[in-house]
Short mmCIF file of C-alpha atoms in Angstrom, two decimals:
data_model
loop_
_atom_site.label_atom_id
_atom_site.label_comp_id
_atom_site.label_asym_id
_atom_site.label_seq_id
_atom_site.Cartn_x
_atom_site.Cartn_y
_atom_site.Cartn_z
CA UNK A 1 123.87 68.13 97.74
CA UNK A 2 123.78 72.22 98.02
CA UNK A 3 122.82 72.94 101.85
CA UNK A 4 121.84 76.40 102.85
CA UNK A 5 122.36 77.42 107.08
CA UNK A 6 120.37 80.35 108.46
CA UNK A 7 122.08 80.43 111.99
CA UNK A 8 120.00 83.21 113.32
CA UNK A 9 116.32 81.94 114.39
CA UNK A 10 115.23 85.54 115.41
CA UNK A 11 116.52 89.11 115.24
CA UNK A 12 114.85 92.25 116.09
CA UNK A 13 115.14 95.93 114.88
CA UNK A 14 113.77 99.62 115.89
CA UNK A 15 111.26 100.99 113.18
CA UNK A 16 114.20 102.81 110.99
CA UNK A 17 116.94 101.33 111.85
CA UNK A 18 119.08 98.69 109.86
CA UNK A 19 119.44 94.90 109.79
CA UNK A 20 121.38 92.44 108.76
CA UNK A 21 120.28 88.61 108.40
CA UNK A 22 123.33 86.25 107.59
CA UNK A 23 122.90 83.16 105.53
CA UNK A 24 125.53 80.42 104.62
CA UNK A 25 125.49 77.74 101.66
CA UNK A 26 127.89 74.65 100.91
CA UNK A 27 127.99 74.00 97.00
CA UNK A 28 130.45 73.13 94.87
CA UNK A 29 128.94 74.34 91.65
CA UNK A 30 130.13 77.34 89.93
CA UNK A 31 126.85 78.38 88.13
CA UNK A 32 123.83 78.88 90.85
CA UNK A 33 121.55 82.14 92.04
CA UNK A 34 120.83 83.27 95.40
CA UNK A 35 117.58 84.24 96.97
CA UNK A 36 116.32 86.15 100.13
CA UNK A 37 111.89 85.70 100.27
CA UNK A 38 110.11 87.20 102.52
CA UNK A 39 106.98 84.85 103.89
CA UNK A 40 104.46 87.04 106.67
CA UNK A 41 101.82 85.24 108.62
CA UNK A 42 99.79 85.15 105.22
CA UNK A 43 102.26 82.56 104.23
CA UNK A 44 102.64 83.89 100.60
CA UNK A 45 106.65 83.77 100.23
CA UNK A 46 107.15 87.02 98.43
CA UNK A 47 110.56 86.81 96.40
CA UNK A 48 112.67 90.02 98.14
CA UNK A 49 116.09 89.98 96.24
CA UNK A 50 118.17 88.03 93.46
CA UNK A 51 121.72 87.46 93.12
CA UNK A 52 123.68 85.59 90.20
CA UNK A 53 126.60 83.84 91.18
CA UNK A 54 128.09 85.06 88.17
CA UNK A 55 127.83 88.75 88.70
CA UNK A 56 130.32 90.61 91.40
CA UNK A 57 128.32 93.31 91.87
CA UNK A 58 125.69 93.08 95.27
CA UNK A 59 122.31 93.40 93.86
CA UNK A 60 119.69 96.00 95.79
CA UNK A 61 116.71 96.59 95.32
CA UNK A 62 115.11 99.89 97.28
CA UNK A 63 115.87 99.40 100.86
CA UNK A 64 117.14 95.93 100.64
CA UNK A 65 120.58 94.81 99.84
CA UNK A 66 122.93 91.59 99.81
CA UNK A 67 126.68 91.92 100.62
CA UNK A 68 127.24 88.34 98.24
CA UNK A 69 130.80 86.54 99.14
CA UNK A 70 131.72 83.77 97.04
CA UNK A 71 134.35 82.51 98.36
CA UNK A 72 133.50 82.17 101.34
CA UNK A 73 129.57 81.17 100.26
CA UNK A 74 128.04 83.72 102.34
CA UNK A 75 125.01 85.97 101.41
CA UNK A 76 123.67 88.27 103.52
CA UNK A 77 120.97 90.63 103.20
CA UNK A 78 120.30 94.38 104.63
CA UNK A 79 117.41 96.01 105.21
CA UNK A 80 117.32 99.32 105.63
CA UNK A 81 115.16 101.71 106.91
CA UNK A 82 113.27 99.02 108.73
CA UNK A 83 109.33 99.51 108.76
CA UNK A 84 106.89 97.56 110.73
CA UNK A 85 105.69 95.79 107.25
CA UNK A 86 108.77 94.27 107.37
CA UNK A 87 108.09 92.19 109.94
CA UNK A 88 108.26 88.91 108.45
CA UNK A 89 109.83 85.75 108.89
CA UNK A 90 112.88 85.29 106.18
CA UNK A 91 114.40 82.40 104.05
CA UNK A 92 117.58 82.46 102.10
CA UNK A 93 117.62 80.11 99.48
CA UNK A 94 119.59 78.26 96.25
CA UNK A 95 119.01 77.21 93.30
CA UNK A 96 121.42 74.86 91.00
CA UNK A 97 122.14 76.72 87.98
CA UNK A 98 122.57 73.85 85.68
CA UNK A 99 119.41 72.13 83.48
CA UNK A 100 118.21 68.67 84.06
CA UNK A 101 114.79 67.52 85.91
CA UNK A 102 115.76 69.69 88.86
CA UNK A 103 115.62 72.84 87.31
CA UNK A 104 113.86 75.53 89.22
CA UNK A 105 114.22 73.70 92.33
CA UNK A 106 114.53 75.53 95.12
CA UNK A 107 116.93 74.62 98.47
CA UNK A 108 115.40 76.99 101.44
CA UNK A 109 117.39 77.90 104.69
CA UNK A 110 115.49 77.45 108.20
CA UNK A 111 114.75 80.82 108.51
CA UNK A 112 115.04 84.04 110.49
CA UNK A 113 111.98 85.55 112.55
CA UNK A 114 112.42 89.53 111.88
CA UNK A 115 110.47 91.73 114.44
CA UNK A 116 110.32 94.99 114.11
CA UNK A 117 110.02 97.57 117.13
CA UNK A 118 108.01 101.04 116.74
CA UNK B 1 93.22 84.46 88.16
CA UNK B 2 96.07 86.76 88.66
CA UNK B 3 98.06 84.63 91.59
CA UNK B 4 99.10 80.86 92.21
CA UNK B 5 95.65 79.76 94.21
CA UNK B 6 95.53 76.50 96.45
CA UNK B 7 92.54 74.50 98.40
CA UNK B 8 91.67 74.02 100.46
CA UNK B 9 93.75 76.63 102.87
CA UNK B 10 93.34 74.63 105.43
CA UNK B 11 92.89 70.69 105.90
CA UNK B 12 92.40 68.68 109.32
CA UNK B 13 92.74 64.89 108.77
CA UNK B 14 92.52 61.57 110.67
CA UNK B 15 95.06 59.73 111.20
CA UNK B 16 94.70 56.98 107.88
CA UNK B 17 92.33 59.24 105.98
CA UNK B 18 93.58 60.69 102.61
CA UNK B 19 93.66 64.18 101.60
CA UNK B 20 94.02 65.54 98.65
CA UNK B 21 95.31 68.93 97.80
CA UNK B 22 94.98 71.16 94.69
CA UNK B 23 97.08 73.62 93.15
CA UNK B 24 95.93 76.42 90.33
CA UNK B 25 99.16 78.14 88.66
CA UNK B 26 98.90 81.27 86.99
CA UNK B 27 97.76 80.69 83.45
CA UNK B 28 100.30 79.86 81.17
CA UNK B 29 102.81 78.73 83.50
CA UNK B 30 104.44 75.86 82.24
CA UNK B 31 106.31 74.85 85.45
CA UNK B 32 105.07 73.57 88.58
CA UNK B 33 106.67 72.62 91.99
CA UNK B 34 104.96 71.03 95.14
CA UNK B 35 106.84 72.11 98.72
CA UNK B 36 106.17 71.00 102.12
CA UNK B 37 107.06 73.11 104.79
CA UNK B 38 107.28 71.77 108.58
CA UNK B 39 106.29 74.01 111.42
CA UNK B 40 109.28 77.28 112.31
CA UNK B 41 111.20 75.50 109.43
CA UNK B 42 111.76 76.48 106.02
CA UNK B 43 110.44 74.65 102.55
CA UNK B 44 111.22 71.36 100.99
CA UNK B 45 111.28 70.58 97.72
CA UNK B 46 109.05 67.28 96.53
CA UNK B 47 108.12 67.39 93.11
CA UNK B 48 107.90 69.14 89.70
CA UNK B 49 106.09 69.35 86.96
CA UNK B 50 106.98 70.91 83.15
CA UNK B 51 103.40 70.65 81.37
CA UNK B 52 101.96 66.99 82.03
CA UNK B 53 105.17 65.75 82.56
CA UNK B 54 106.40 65.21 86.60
CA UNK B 55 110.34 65.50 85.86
CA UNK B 56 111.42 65.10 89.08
CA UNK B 57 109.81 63.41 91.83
CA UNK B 58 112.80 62.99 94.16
CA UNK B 59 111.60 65.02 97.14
CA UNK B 60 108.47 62.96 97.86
CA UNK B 61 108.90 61.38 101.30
CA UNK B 62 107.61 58.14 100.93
CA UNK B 63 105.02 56.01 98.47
CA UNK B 64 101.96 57.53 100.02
CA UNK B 65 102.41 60.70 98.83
CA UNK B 66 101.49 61.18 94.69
CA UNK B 67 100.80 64.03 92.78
CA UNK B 68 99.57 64.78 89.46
CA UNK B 69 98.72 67.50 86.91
CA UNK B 70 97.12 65.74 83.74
CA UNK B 71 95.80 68.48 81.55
CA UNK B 72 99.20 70.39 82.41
CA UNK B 73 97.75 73.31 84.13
CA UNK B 74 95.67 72.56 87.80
CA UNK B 75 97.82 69.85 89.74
CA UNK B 76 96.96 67.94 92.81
CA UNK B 77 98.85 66.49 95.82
CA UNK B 78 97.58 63.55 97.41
CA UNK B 79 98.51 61.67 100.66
CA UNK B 80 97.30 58.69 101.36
CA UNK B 81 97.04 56.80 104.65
CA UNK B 82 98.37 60.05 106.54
CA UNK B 83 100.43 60.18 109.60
CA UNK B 84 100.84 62.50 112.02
CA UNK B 85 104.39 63.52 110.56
CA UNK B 86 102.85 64.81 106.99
CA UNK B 87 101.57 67.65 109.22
CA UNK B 88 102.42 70.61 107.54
CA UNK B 89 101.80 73.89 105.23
CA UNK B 90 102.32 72.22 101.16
CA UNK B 91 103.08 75.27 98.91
CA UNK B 92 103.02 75.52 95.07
CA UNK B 93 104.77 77.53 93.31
CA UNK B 94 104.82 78.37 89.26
CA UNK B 95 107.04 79.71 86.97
CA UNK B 96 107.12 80.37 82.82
CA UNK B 97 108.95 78.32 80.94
CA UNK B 98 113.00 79.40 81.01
CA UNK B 99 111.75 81.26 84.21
CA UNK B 100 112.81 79.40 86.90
CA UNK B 101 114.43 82.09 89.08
CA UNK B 102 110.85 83.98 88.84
CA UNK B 103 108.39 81.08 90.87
CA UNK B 104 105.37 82.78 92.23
CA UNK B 105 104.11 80.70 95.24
CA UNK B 106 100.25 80.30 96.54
CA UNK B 107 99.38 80.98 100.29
CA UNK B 108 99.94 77.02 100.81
CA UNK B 109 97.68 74.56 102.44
CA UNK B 110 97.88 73.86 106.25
CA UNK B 111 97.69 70.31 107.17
CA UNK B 112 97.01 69.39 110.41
CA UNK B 113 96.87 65.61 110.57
CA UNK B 114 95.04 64.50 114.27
#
């Protein structure tokens, strides 16, 4: 089974400044995507960033980035930038990339409690 | 409407009393997936649903809980007999068909079992 280990339960940034939240997964499929949502107090999780195990390249999108390792299964994002709406708490997730009656499931991380200081 | 909606947003239950909990996906989303999602911790898959059909059902935590989605569009969670430990925030989340890596989740449904 594909576990995914969040070992930071809180960070905290200045308004502007950059962060990095670390996320580790154990698989031992070849074929699987990456995740980093974004759930407020609201609790809608909000889908941040996408990466495909199959691509080398880091995906971004705006001010948010992942620096994706394969080999050694980590997947980290950056925010950059920081602004107070980013203030959030944060999973990393997985998802099998293979068919079957799993597909589309979804294996979250424990999170990481991002504050951001004005 | 134009998000994944759930009721009710928030639920306080007895200890033994049953709940049940619904789920509207956005229209024409074909796939459906229940989560429950423990206090400071992050989500855990129970079930999902292609259509009518409930594919995979290997996340549920035990025989009380059962969930549903007969016309393949509004689904329902139910717990019967609940215990203090199924007290937490169940999300749905939807998805076109072939879509899996774009699920849109609703604001989730806060059990608090007493």
């Amino acid at each position: 089974a594909q576990t995914v280990t969040q070992s930071q339960p809180e960070m905290s940034v200045q308004e502007a400044e950059t962060v990095t939240l670390s996320c580790t997964y154990d698989t031992s499929e070849s074929d699987y995507y990456l995740f980093w949502y974004k759930q407020p107090p609201s609790r809608q999780m909000i889908l941040v960033i996408r990466q495909e195990a199959y691509k080398q390249q880091n995906a971004t999108e705006n001010r948010f980035s992942v620096n994706f390792q394969k080999a050694a299964k980590s997947f980290s994002l950056k925010i950059s930038d920081s602004q107070l709406g980013d203030a959030a708490m944060y999973f990393c997730a997985y998802r099998s990339g293979g068919g079957g009656t799993s597909y589309g499931k979804l294996t979250f991380g424990q999170g990481t409690i991002l504050t951001v200081h004005p | 409407g134009a998000g994944v909606s759930q009721s009710p947003r928030y639920k306080v239950a007895k200890r033994g009393q049953d709940v049940a909990l619904r789920c509207d996906p956005i229209s024409g989303h074909v796939s459906l997936f229940w989560y429950q999602q423990a206090l400071g911790q992050g989500p855990e898959f129970l079930t999902y649903f292609q259509n009518e059909a409930q594919l995979d059902k290997s996340g549920l935590p035990s025989d009380r809980f059962f969930a549903e989605r007969p016309e393949g569009s509004v689904s329902t969670l139910k717990i019967q007999r609940t215990q203090q430990e199924d007290s937490a925030v169940y999300l749905c989340a939807s998805s076109l068909i072939g879509r899996p890596n774009e699920q849109f989740f609703g604001p989730g449904t806060r059990l608090t079992v007493l």
